[in-house]
Amino acid sequence: MGDNEPHEQGLSADRRSEYEEAFILFDKDCDGLISSSELPLVLRSLGQTVTNAEVTTVLQQANLDPRGKFTSLDFVNLMERRANSLNHETFESEQDVRDAFRMVLDPKGTGTIATDDIANILNVFGESGGLSQQQIWELLGTADRDNSGRINYEEFVKAMTSG
Amino acid sequence: MFAERWICFCCPHAHKLQRSIVPVEQVPSKKSSKSRVKKKSDITLSSVIIIQSWFRRRQALFEIRRKAAWTIYQNIEYAGEQDQLKLYNFFLDLMQAVAKDPREALVIAKVLRRSSSLSATAEELELTESTSPETVNIEPSYKGLHVQLPINKGHFEALILGFQRGESLHARYVLLILHEVRRILKRLPNINVVSTHQSTCVTVIGDLHGNLSDLLLIFHKNGLPSNENPYIFNGDIVDRGSQSIELFILISVAFIVYPTNVYLNRGNHEDHVLNLRYGFMKEILRKYKSHATKLLHLFENIYRWLPVASLIDDHIFVTHGGISDITDMTKINRIQRSQYVSILSPSFVIPETDEQVQINSLSNDQLLEWRQMLDLLWSDPKQENGCEPNTYRGGGCYWGPDITDQVLKKHNWSLIIRSHECKEEGFDYCHGKKVLTIFSASNYYAAGSNRGAYVKIFKNQPLAIVQFLATKNTVKPLTLWERVSHVEEQALRNLMEKFSANQSRLMKEFRLKDPHQSGRIAINEWCDIVTHVLELQLPWRTLKSRLVDIDSNGLIVYESSFRSRELQCCINSQVINRRQSLCQTIYRNKDLLETVFRAIDKDNSGVISMQEFTDVCVFLGNHNGSKFDEKQMTDLAKSIDLDKNGVIDFNEFLEAFRIVDIGLRTSNPTT
């Protein structure tokens, strides 16, 4: 999306408002605070790529307690810091993702992969990205229409990307 | 930008800004958790990382869309309720001052007056005579269930089957059942006394709002009500959903068959004033036509006899809305609840006749008593301490955790169970788990929007909460992203209607900010205008790409949100062209107009005089901030040819204004 943010200085006013909005949406109990453990989810919802480990570092650099909570002001400042130190994000294309699936799980090119395998992949490195086993199954299980334990990953990727 | 106060999207009242968390000492850096995975080839590894990061990002994007859609529903719902109650409140305010314009006085009095102004005994007699089941005959063509006293379990089960098949119960039998319910309710105290001593457990159901499928699902999961399986229904059985009457009948029959093991609490929608606006009245009119007036009259006389709360084992307090700083069980028990025909207007407030317009000034005691009732059925909990009037809803309070502690301590209670607010998971704890909200209408905003839940209270075990989601049998269960998309789509449609209904006002403000007529304005200006004109505090920046086109410079092409839907008058299209602004005003106030028209239409004929029609429009115009010019309104009604000899079918009038799709909005931004 086009935007006019000045790269050197801080974030544009629009950007700041956008981040504030995302913060408010994720503030479940409306007390003006979000816990650090939710930060990865918020960042990803804004389209950024970050691992849980990176988040801890990011928080420490901003002098925020990785086990604590922070306000929307903290959040926006944190985003500003990140924007300054980040190179341009390159996101994987739909093709990249499909290729990745095929590479890892479907070398024979059958077009389908086992849902068990996907769940395992997501849990490699011990990071489930905040998703519980149940949540992963909810996302994957319902894509498995005929209960065969396998899904057509091309459709899956397409549905998740364009939906 | 970062003001002292902010408003979050789900609770409309402002929160105070918390001070930023004091920075802590640098935590000694631990080694970041190393993976314990076996070494894979580099290519495979990078593929795995690609999959992970893609998946998590998509999932997070769905999360934020789901949350944004949720805020749309909540805001629109609350805005609607606020309208209704604002109207009601200022009716009362106006009555306290002298109504200068006799026409205004007439409107107010007509709306608020109770249907009869007889003494209590005379009223009872009148009710029995006019709504007796004997006054309704069964046609030979009726093939549904027949009911005679005494009502028993067989009737209950037969009704479940019948309603499931889509059958209707004849008006005569509905009257029969309602009279029985009323008879038993009159004997009950204000607060039901519930004990798990015999049955060892009791199930509490929250708002159902006319969702029959939810109740049937609950009975399926949790068993039918019986002496061994008691139930408490915590209000809001009717309104909004499409099967309120069936629901009320079923619950009534269960109550009649097991009067000591089925408990009913009054909800804020068990109120004829709200039924005017929120669908129950419409449903009865549609399903029972000529008998509707009798049924409505009887309902108006049943609600006031519903208890206002239940107390389980002396320590769990169950009520529909909640509490406030003055909640006091002794005082509640002393109230004569039958005076509260509508909780919004107890009988000591309403004028007896059309002529008597002013209300007597209320004593302090009366006001406090009224507050007790109002607070129980209308209040909502809040995060911060304190207790303040719930101006958003127009009745009841916002109460904080300190008030919960105070009231619990005063009465030696351990938990408050309430309903009244829709929750995504069907339930929600707050105030350190001392307040539990239970909401039992799943799919409340749209299919897949939220779960329903009920809670089981046990004698010797911790309580258990059970969630559920009613789905149509014929449709395959949706995948998560299909569900999110569907819920979001509905929400966005509702929102786009608001845009169309406010087109003139929005365009006027947009143009002010666009002096060079480029058709574009900056994002922050668009957000400000939209918030202010639509009066909706929503995450506009998150939503904007779904509502309007954005050009390559990041500017908003403001007219694009009007391209796909527009307000039309389906009887005479010339009308819209000449009177855009007025038509939009009518559309925006459709609900309000309908409510008042219907209230005036005492015999439920669907028709009022042209004089009454213009009186109402002008009156609302003077007090609602909208402009309904009397001449314009009369002209309008005439030009769509709805004035038939000085009377107007107001349903037809309102239905004439509709928002329709006129083609797809292009997703490519214009240059």
PDB file of C-alpha atoms in Angstrom, chain B residues 26-288:
ATOM      1  CA  GLN B  26      18.149  -4.748  31.729  1.00  0.00           C
ATOM      2  CA  VAL B  27      17.388  -8.376  32.269  1.00  0.00           C
ATOM      3  CA  PRO B  28      20.639 -10.340  32.092  1.00  0.00           C
ATOM      4  CA  SER B  29      20.480 -11.767  28.643  1.00  0.00           C
ATOM      5  CA  LYS B  30      19.891 -15.442  28.573  1.00  0.00           C
ATOM      6  CA  LYS B  31      21.003 -17.470  25.676  1.00  0.00           C
ATOM      7  CA  SER B  32      18.131 -17.395  23.240  1.00  0.00           C
ATOM      8  CA  SER B  33      16.461 -20.774  23.217  1.00  0.00           C
ATOM      9  CA  LYS B  34      18.261 -22.879  20.724  1.00  0.00           C
ATOM     10  CA  SER B  35      16.387 -25.278  18.634  1.00  0.00           C
ATOM     11  CA  ARG B  36      16.701 -28.873  19.454  1.00  0.00           C
ATOM     12  CA  VAL B  37      15.972 -29.961  15.911  1.00  0.00           C
ATOM     13  CA  LYS B  38      18.210 -32.293  14.001  1.00  0.00           C
ATOM     14  CA  LYS B  39      20.206 -30.652  11.304  1.00  0.00           C
ATOM     15  CA  LYS B  40      18.395 -30.426   8.007  1.00  0.00           C
ATOM     16  CA  SER B  41      19.752 -29.315   4.723  1.00  0.00           C
ATOM     17  CA  ASP B  42      19.817 -25.568   4.298  1.00  0.00           C
ATOM     18  CA  ILE B  43      17.212 -25.520   1.555  1.00  0.00           C
ATOM     19  CA  THR B  44      14.719 -27.525   3.536  1.00  0.00           C
ATOM     20  CA  LEU B  45      15.354 -25.329   6.534  1.00  0.00           C
ATOM     21  CA  SER B  46      14.630 -22.157   4.660  1.00  0.00           C
ATOM     22  CA  SER B  47      11.470 -23.724   3.253  1.00  0.00           C
ATOM     23  CA  VAL B  48      10.305 -24.553   6.735  1.00  0.00           C
ATOM     24  CA  ILE B  49      10.945 -21.000   7.825  1.00  0.00           C
ATOM     25  CA  ILE B  50       9.020 -19.684   4.858  1.00  0.00           C
ATOM     26  CA  ILE B  51       6.038 -21.857   5.724  1.00  0.00           C
ATOM     27  CA  GLN B  52       6.127 -20.896   9.373  1.00  0.00           C
ATOM     28  CA  SER B  53       6.362 -17.192   8.889  1.00  0.00           C
ATOM     29  CA  TRP B  54       3.736 -17.188   6.150  1.00  0.00           C
ATOM     30  CA  PHE B  55       1.305 -19.217   8.203  1.00  0.00           C
ATOM     31  CA  ARG B  56       1.677 -17.155  11.299  1.00  0.00           C
ATOM     32  CA  ARG B  57       1.276 -13.907   9.443  1.00  0.00           C
ATOM     33  CA  ARG B  58      -1.878 -15.085   7.696  1.00  0.00           C
ATOM     34  CA  GLN B  59      -3.266 -16.260  10.984  1.00  0.00           C
ATOM     35  CA  ALA B  60      -2.550 -12.920  12.609  1.00  0.00           C
ATOM     36  CA  LEU B  61      -4.161 -11.091   9.709  1.00  0.00           C
ATOM     37  CA  PHE B  62      -7.282 -13.157  10.170  1.00  0.00           C
ATOM     38  CA  GLU B  63      -7.239 -12.333  13.847  1.00  0.00           C
ATOM     39  CA  ILE B  64      -7.238  -8.621  13.253  1.00  0.00           C
ATOM     40  CA  ARG B  65      -9.969  -8.867  10.630  1.00  0.00           C
ATOM     41  CA  ARG B  66     -12.109 -10.892  12.971  1.00  0.00           C
ATOM     42  CA  LYS B  67     -11.617  -8.387  15.752  1.00  0.00           C
ATOM     43  CA  ALA B  68     -12.376  -5.461  13.469  1.00  0.00           C
ATOM     44  CA  ALA B  69     -15.594  -7.112  12.258  1.00  0.00           C
ATOM     45  CA  TRP B  70     -16.600  -7.714  15.854  1.00  0.00           C
ATOM     46  CA  THR B  71     -16.201  -4.059  16.751  1.00  0.00           C
ATOM     47  CA  ILE B  72     -18.470  -3.110  13.844  1.00  0.00           C
ATOM     48  CA  TYR B  73     -21.273  -5.268  15.146  1.00  0.00           C
ATOM     49  CA  GLN B  74     -20.934  -4.114  18.703  1.00  0.00           C
ATOM     50  CA  ASN B  75     -20.813  -0.461  17.807  1.00  0.00           C
ATOM     51  CA  ILE B  76     -23.826  -0.602  15.546  1.00  0.00           C
ATOM     52  CA  GLU B  77     -25.803  -2.575  18.108  1.00  0.00           C
ATOM     53  CA  TYR B  78     -24.997  -0.179  20.902  1.00  0.00           C
ATOM     54  CA  ALA B  79     -25.665   2.844  18.723  1.00  0.00           C
ATOM     55  CA  GLY B  80     -29.116   1.461  17.986  1.00  0.00           C
ATOM     56  CA  GLU B  81     -29.973   0.861  21.604  1.00  0.00           C
ATOM     57  CA  GLN B  82     -28.715   4.233  22.567  1.00  0.00           C
ATOM     58  CA  ASP B  83     -31.070   5.862  20.080  1.00  0.00           C
ATOM     59  CA  GLN B  84     -34.050   4.074  21.491  1.00  0.00           C
ATOM     60  CA  LEU B  85     -33.328   4.977  25.031  1.00  0.00           C
ATOM     61  CA  LYS B  86     -32.365   8.515  24.297  1.00  0.00           C
ATOM     62  CA  LEU B  87     -35.805   8.899  22.799  1.00  0.00           C
ATOM     63  CA  TYR B  88     -37.448   7.369  25.802  1.00  0.00           C
ATOM     64  CA  ASN B  89     -35.479   9.413  28.237  1.00  0.00           C
ATOM     65  CA  PHE B  90     -36.258  12.652  26.652  1.00  0.00           C
ATOM     66  CA  PHE B  91     -39.937  11.806  26.474  1.00  0.00           C
ATOM     67  CA  LEU B  92     -39.777  11.693  30.224  1.00  0.00           C
ATOM     68  CA  ASP B  93     -37.707  14.855  30.426  1.00  0.00           C
ATOM     69  CA  LEU B  94     -40.185  16.675  28.275  1.00  0.00           C
ATOM     70  CA  MET B  95     -43.023  15.548  30.430  1.00  0.00           C
ATOM     71  CA  GLN B  96     -41.401  17.050  33.456  1.00  0.00           C
ATOM     72  CA  ALA B  97     -41.220  20.432  31.825  1.00  0.00           C
ATOM     73  CA  VAL B  98     -44.462  21.877  30.613  1.00  0.00           C
ATOM     74  CA  ALA B  99     -45.114  20.735  27.088  1.00  0.00           C
ATOM     75  CA  LYS B 100     -45.692  24.007  25.332  1.00  0.00           C
ATOM     76  CA  ASP B 101     -46.863  22.673  22.031  1.00  0.00           C
ATOM     77  CA  PRO B 102     -50.126  20.779  22.532  1.00  0.00           C
ATOM     78  CA  ARG B 103     -49.331  18.576  19.540  1.00  0.00           C
ATOM     79  CA  GLU B 104     -46.088  17.463  21.129  1.00  0.00           C
ATOM     80  CA  ALA B 105     -47.858  16.748  24.361  1.00  0.00           C
ATOM     81  CA  LEU B 106     -50.298  14.578  22.529  1.00  0.00           C
ATOM     82  CA  VAL B 107     -47.592  12.511  20.899  1.00  0.00           C
ATOM     83  CA  ILE B 108     -45.784  11.926  24.158  1.00  0.00           C
ATOM     84  CA  ALA B 109     -48.884  11.004  26.039  1.00  0.00           C
ATOM     85  CA  LYS B 110     -50.033   8.623  23.346  1.00  0.00           C
ATOM     86  CA  VAL B 111     -46.743   6.797  23.258  1.00  0.00           C
ATOM     87  CA  LEU B 112     -46.263   6.403  26.949  1.00  0.00           C
ATOM     88  CA  ARG B 113     -49.751   5.902  28.202  1.00  0.00           C
ATOM     89  CA  ARG B 114     -50.614   2.451  29.358  1.00  0.00           C
ATOM     90  CA  SER B 115     -53.342   0.784  27.394  1.00  0.00           C
ATOM     91  CA  SER B 116     -55.823   1.039  30.209  1.00  0.00           C
ATOM     92  CA  SER B 117     -56.351   3.478  33.013  1.00  0.00           C
ATOM     93  CA  LEU B 118     -58.582   1.507  35.334  1.00  0.00           C
ATOM     94  CA  SER B 119     -58.181   0.566  38.962  1.00  0.00           C
ATOM     95  CA  ALA B 120     -56.200  -2.573  39.698  1.00  0.00           C
ATOM     96  CA  THR B 121     -59.234  -4.794  40.194  1.00  0.00           C
ATOM     97  CA  ALA B 122     -61.017  -3.402  37.198  1.00  0.00           C
ATOM     98  CA  GLU B 123     -57.849  -3.838  35.184  1.00  0.00           C
ATOM     99  CA  GLU B 124     -57.582  -7.466  36.187  1.00  0.00           C
ATOM    100  CA  LEU B 125     -61.142  -8.062  35.145  1.00  0.00           C
ATOM    101  CA  GLU B 126     -60.646  -6.253  31.864  1.00  0.00           C
ATOM    102  CA  LEU B 127     -57.575  -8.336  31.130  1.00  0.00           C
ATOM    103  CA  THR B 128     -59.246 -11.624  31.882  1.00  0.00           C
ATOM    104  CA  GLU B 129     -62.198 -10.776  29.708  1.00  0.00           C
ATOM    105  CA  SER B 130     -60.417  -9.302  26.726  1.00  0.00           C
ATOM    106  CA  THR B 131     -57.643 -11.895  26.517  1.00  0.00           C
ATOM    107  CA  SER B 132     -59.483 -15.002  27.559  1.00  0.00           C
ATOM    108  CA  PRO B 133     -58.708 -18.017  25.399  1.00  0.00           C
ATOM    109  CA  GLU B 134     -62.459 -18.491  25.109  1.00  0.00           C
ATOM    110  CA  THR B 135     -62.612 -15.422  22.918  1.00  0.00           C
ATOM    111  CA  VAL B 136     -60.621 -17.166  20.210  1.00  0.00           C
ATOM    112  CA  ASN B 137     -62.057 -19.942  18.107  1.00  0.00           C
ATOM    113  CA  ILE B 138     -60.169 -22.794  16.514  1.00  0.00           C
ATOM    114  CA  GLU B 139     -60.762 -23.079  12.806  1.00  0.00           C
ATOM    115  CA  PRO B 140     -61.371 -26.596  11.497  1.00  0.00           C
ATOM    116  CA  SER B 141     -58.337 -26.163   9.273  1.00  0.00           C
ATOM    117  CA  TYR B 142     -55.966 -25.949  12.235  1.00  0.00           C
ATOM    118  CA  LYS B 143     -53.754 -28.981  12.247  1.00  0.00           C
ATOM    119  CA  GLY B 144     -51.380 -28.086  15.032  1.00  0.00           C
ATOM    120  CA  LEU B 145     -51.170 -29.084  18.637  1.00  0.00           C
ATOM    121  CA  HIS B 146     -54.160 -28.811  20.965  1.00  0.00           C
ATOM    122  CA  VAL B 147     -53.540 -27.911  24.568  1.00  0.00           C
ATOM    123  CA  GLN B 148     -55.798 -28.256  27.578  1.00  0.00           C
ATOM    124  CA  LEU B 149     -55.228 -27.737  31.264  1.00  0.00           C
ATOM    125  CA  PRO B 150     -53.528 -29.230  33.157  1.00  0.00           C
ATOM    126  CA  ILE B 151     -50.410 -28.615  31.112  1.00  0.00           C
ATOM    127  CA  ASN B 152     -47.994 -31.508  31.357  1.00  0.00           C
ATOM    128  CA  LYS B 153     -44.707 -32.927  30.165  1.00  0.00           C
ATOM    129  CA  GLY B 154     -46.407 -34.444  27.122  1.00  0.00           C
ATOM    130  CA  HIS B 155     -47.388 -30.984  25.913  1.00  0.00           C
ATOM    131  CA  PHE B 156     -43.844 -29.787  26.419  1.00  0.00           C
ATOM    132  CA  GLU B 157     -42.323 -32.546  24.350  1.00  0.00           C
ATOM    133  CA  ALA B 158     -44.979 -32.260  21.649  1.00  0.00           C
ATOM    134  CA  LEU B 159     -44.345 -28.532  21.377  1.00  0.00           C
ATOM    135  CA  ILE B 160     -40.621 -29.081  20.946  1.00  0.00           C
ATOM    136  CA  LEU B 161     -41.276 -31.460  18.078  1.00  0.00           C
ATOM    137  CA  GLY B 162     -43.888 -29.193  16.565  1.00  0.00           C
ATOM    138  CA  PHE B 163     -41.732 -26.075  16.679  1.00  0.00           C
ATOM    139  CA  GLN B 164     -38.815 -27.986  15.249  1.00  0.00           C
ATOM    140  CA  ARG B 165     -41.015 -28.869  12.303  1.00  0.00           C
ATOM    141  CA  GLY B 166     -41.865 -25.227  11.870  1.00  0.00           C
ATOM    142  CA  GLU B 167     -45.415 -25.440  13.155  1.00  0.00           C
ATOM    143  CA  SER B 168     -47.200 -22.684  14.988  1.00  0.00           C
ATOM    144  CA  LEU B 169     -49.285 -22.924  18.123  1.00  0.00           C
ATOM    145  CA  HIS B 170     -52.780 -21.530  17.820  1.00  0.00           C
ATOM    146  CA  ALA B 171     -53.407 -18.150  19.460  1.00  0.00           C
ATOM    147  CA  ARG B 172     -56.074 -19.630  21.718  1.00  0.00           C
ATOM    148  CA  TYR B 173     -53.579 -22.021  23.278  1.00  0.00           C
ATOM    149  CA  VAL B 174     -50.903 -19.370  23.524  1.00  0.00           C
ATOM    150  CA  LEU B 175     -53.326 -17.266  25.549  1.00  0.00           C
ATOM    151  CA  LEU B 176     -54.112 -20.288  27.697  1.00  0.00           C
ATOM    152  CA  ILE B 177     -50.462 -20.929  28.434  1.00  0.00           C
ATOM    153  CA  LEU B 178     -49.684 -17.270  29.066  1.00  0.00           C
ATOM    154  CA  HIS B 179     -52.505 -16.953  31.564  1.00  0.00           C
ATOM    155  CA  GLU B 180     -51.196 -19.997  33.420  1.00  0.00           C
ATOM    156  CA  VAL B 181     -47.689 -18.563  33.500  1.00  0.00           C
ATOM    157  CA  ARG B 182     -49.022 -15.297  34.819  1.00  0.00           C
ATOM    158  CA  ARG B 183     -51.017 -17.006  37.506  1.00  0.00           C
ATOM    159  CA  ILE B 184     -47.957 -18.822  38.833  1.00  0.00           C
ATOM    160  CA  LEU B 185     -45.612 -15.837  38.448  1.00  0.00           C
ATOM    161  CA  LYS B 186     -47.831 -13.664  40.598  1.00  0.00           C
ATOM    162  CA  ARG B 187     -47.155 -15.878  43.589  1.00  0.00           C
ATOM    163  CA  LEU B 188     -43.363 -15.621  43.304  1.00  0.00           C
ATOM    164  CA  PRO B 189     -41.092 -13.305  45.290  1.00  0.00           C
ATOM    165  CA  ASN B 190     -38.959 -10.667  43.569  1.00  0.00           C
ATOM    166  CA  ILE B 191     -35.870 -12.812  43.986  1.00  0.00           C
ATOM    167  CA  ASN B 192     -36.102 -16.546  43.261  1.00  0.00           C
ATOM    168  CA  VAL B 193     -34.645 -18.739  45.979  1.00  0.00           C
ATOM    169  CA  VAL B 194     -32.732 -21.566  44.319  1.00  0.00           C
ATOM    170  CA  SER B 195     -31.046 -24.451  46.050  1.00  0.00           C
ATOM    171  CA  THR B 196     -28.856 -27.283  44.813  1.00  0.00           C
ATOM    172  CA  HIS B 197     -29.685 -29.317  47.845  1.00  0.00           C
ATOM    173  CA  GLN B 198     -32.048 -31.737  46.130  1.00  0.00           C
ATOM    174  CA  SER B 199     -30.890 -31.809  42.558  1.00  0.00           C
ATOM    175  CA  THR B 200     -27.179 -31.180  43.201  1.00  0.00           C
ATOM    176  CA  CYS B 201     -26.900 -28.874  40.225  1.00  0.00           C
ATOM    177  CA  VAL B 202     -28.639 -26.026  38.424  1.00  0.00           C
ATOM    178  CA  THR B 203     -28.007 -24.705  34.892  1.00  0.00           C
ATOM    179  CA  VAL B 204     -28.045 -20.991  34.123  1.00  0.00           C
ATOM    180  CA  ILE B 205     -28.947 -19.844  30.593  1.00  0.00           C
ATOM    181  CA  GLY B 206     -28.172 -16.336  29.356  1.00  0.00           C
ATOM    182  CA  ASP B 207     -29.702 -14.247  26.559  1.00  0.00           C
ATOM    183  CA  LEU B 208     -31.443 -16.301  23.889  1.00  0.00           C
ATOM    184  CA  HIS B 209     -33.036 -13.530  21.853  1.00  0.00           C
ATOM    185  CA  GLY B 210     -35.421 -15.641  19.877  1.00  0.00           C
ATOM    186  CA  ASN B 211     -32.873 -18.273  18.824  1.00  0.00           C
ATOM    187  CA  LEU B 212     -34.847 -21.478  19.082  1.00  0.00           C
ATOM    188  CA  SER B 213     -31.999 -23.571  17.675  1.00  0.00           C
ATOM    189  CA  ASP B 214     -29.773 -22.535  20.565  1.00  0.00           C
ATOM    190  CA  LEU B 215     -32.298 -23.623  23.183  1.00  0.00           C
ATOM    191  CA  LEU B 216     -32.846 -26.955  21.452  1.00  0.00           C
ATOM    192  CA  LEU B 217     -29.105 -27.476  21.260  1.00  0.00           C
ATOM    193  CA  ILE B 218     -28.832 -26.753  24.980  1.00  0.00           C
ATOM    194  CA  PHE B 219     -31.614 -29.212  25.799  1.00  0.00           C
ATOM    195  CA  HIS B 220     -29.891 -31.765  23.614  1.00  0.00           C
ATOM    196  CA  LYS B 221     -26.551 -31.318  25.373  1.00  0.00           C
ATOM    197  CA  ASN B 222     -27.818 -30.733  28.864  1.00  0.00           C
ATOM    198  CA  GLY B 223     -31.136 -32.563  29.027  1.00  0.00           C
ATOM    199  CA  LEU B 224     -34.691 -31.263  29.267  1.00  0.00           C
ATOM    200  CA  PRO B 225     -35.726 -29.339  32.364  1.00  0.00           C
ATOM    201  CA  SER B 226     -37.117 -31.550  35.122  1.00  0.00           C
ATOM    202  CA  ASN B 227     -37.166 -31.807  38.883  1.00  0.00           C
ATOM    203  CA  GLU B 228     -33.731 -33.410  38.698  1.00  0.00           C
ATOM    204  CA  ASN B 229     -32.427 -30.958  36.110  1.00  0.00           C
ATOM    205  CA  PRO B 230     -33.363 -27.418  37.141  1.00  0.00           C
ATOM    206  CA  TYR B 231     -32.809 -24.349  34.955  1.00  0.00           C
ATOM    207  CA  ILE B 232     -32.561 -20.613  35.507  1.00  0.00           C
ATOM    208  CA  PHE B 233     -33.363 -18.441  32.471  1.00  0.00           C
ATOM    209  CA  ASN B 234     -31.602 -15.146  32.936  1.00  0.00           C
ATOM    210  CA  GLY B 235     -33.753 -12.931  30.706  1.00  0.00           C
ATOM    211  CA  ASP B 236     -33.811 -11.576  27.139  1.00  0.00           C
ATOM    212  CA  ILE B 237     -35.711 -14.523  25.760  1.00  0.00           C
ATOM    213  CA  VAL B 238     -37.444 -12.321  23.179  1.00  0.00           C
ATOM    214  CA  ASP B 239     -36.530  -9.713  20.536  1.00  0.00           C
ATOM    215  CA  ARG B 240     -34.029  -9.702  17.683  1.00  0.00           C
ATOM    216  CA  GLY B 241     -34.260 -13.372  16.711  1.00  0.00           C
ATOM    217  CA  SER B 242     -37.053 -14.789  14.598  1.00  0.00           C
ATOM    218  CA  GLN B 243     -38.600 -17.319  16.970  1.00  0.00           C
ATOM    219  CA  SER B 244     -39.132 -15.351  20.129  1.00  0.00           C
ATOM    220  CA  ILE B 245     -42.717 -16.473  20.586  1.00  0.00           C
ATOM    221  CA  GLU B 246     -41.894 -20.162  20.216  1.00  0.00           C
ATOM    222  CA  LEU B 247     -39.065 -19.753  22.677  1.00  0.00           C
ATOM    223  CA  PHE B 248     -41.217 -17.973  25.204  1.00  0.00           C
ATOM    224  CA  ILE B 249     -43.954 -20.596  24.895  1.00  0.00           C
ATOM    225  CA  LEU B 250     -41.530 -23.473  25.400  1.00  0.00           C
ATOM    226  CA  ILE B 251     -39.912 -21.895  28.413  1.00  0.00           C
ATOM    227  CA  SER B 252     -43.328 -20.989  29.821  1.00  0.00           C
ATOM    228  CA  VAL B 253     -44.533 -24.550  29.492  1.00  0.00           C
ATOM    229  CA  ALA B 254     -41.400 -25.873  31.181  1.00  0.00           C
ATOM    230  CA  PHE B 255     -42.045 -23.357  33.939  1.00  0.00           C
ATOM    231  CA  ILE B 256     -45.671 -24.412  34.328  1.00  0.00           C
ATOM    232  CA  VAL B 257     -44.824 -28.105  34.470  1.00  0.00           C
ATOM    233  CA  TYR B 258     -41.905 -27.665  36.882  1.00  0.00           C
ATOM    234  CA  PRO B 259     -42.658 -24.460  38.761  1.00  0.00           C
ATOM    235  CA  THR B 260     -40.206 -25.220  41.539  1.00  0.00           C
ATOM    236  CA  ASN B 261     -37.350 -26.152  39.235  1.00  0.00           C
ATOM    237  CA  VAL B 262     -37.552 -23.704  36.374  1.00  0.00           C
ATOM    238  CA  TYR B 263     -36.726 -20.116  37.325  1.00  0.00           C
ATOM    239  CA  LEU B 264     -37.283 -17.023  35.225  1.00  0.00           C
ATOM    240  CA  ASN B 265     -35.441 -13.722  35.590  1.00  0.00           C
ATOM    241  CA  ARG B 266     -36.677 -10.656  33.796  1.00  0.00           C
ATOM    242  CA  GLY B 267     -34.378  -9.206  31.151  1.00  0.00           C
ATOM    243  CA  ASN B 268     -34.403  -5.654  29.815  1.00  0.00           C
ATOM    244  CA  HIS B 269     -36.071  -6.958  26.658  1.00  0.00           C
ATOM    245  CA  GLU B 270     -38.985  -8.423  28.612  1.00  0.00           C
ATOM    246  CA  ASP B 271     -40.501  -5.006  28.169  1.00  0.00           C
ATOM    247  CA  HIS B 272     -43.201  -3.930  25.713  1.00  0.00           C
ATOM    248  CA  VAL B 273     -41.403  -0.695  24.951  1.00  0.00           C
ATOM    249  CA  LEU B 274     -38.355  -2.523  23.668  1.00  0.00           C
ATOM    250  CA  ASN B 275     -40.518  -5.068  21.903  1.00  0.00           C
ATOM    251  CA  LEU B 276     -41.859  -2.189  19.813  1.00  0.00           C
ATOM    252  CA  ARG B 277     -38.485  -1.654  18.319  1.00  0.00           C
ATOM    253  CA  TYR B 278     -36.539  -4.865  18.508  1.00  0.00           C
ATOM    254  CA  GLY B 279     -38.702  -7.320  16.688  1.00  0.00           C
ATOM    255  CA  PHE B 280     -40.922  -9.227  19.099  1.00  0.00           C
ATOM    256  CA  MET B 281     -43.967  -7.123  18.393  1.00  0.00           C
ATOM    257  CA  LYS B 282     -43.375  -7.414  14.663  1.00  0.00           C
ATOM    258  CA  GLU B 283     -43.055 -11.171  14.962  1.00  0.00           C
ATOM    259  CA  ILE B 284     -46.352 -11.490  16.804  1.00  0.00           C
ATOM    260  CA  LEU B 285     -48.095  -9.215  14.327  1.00  0.00           C
ATOM    261  CA  ARG B 286     -46.789 -11.283  11.469  1.00  0.00           C
ATOM    262  CA  LYS B 287     -47.540 -14.696  12.952  1.00  0.00           C
ATOM    263  CA  TYR B 288     -50.830 -14.011  14.686  1.00  0.00           C
TER     264      TYR B 288
END
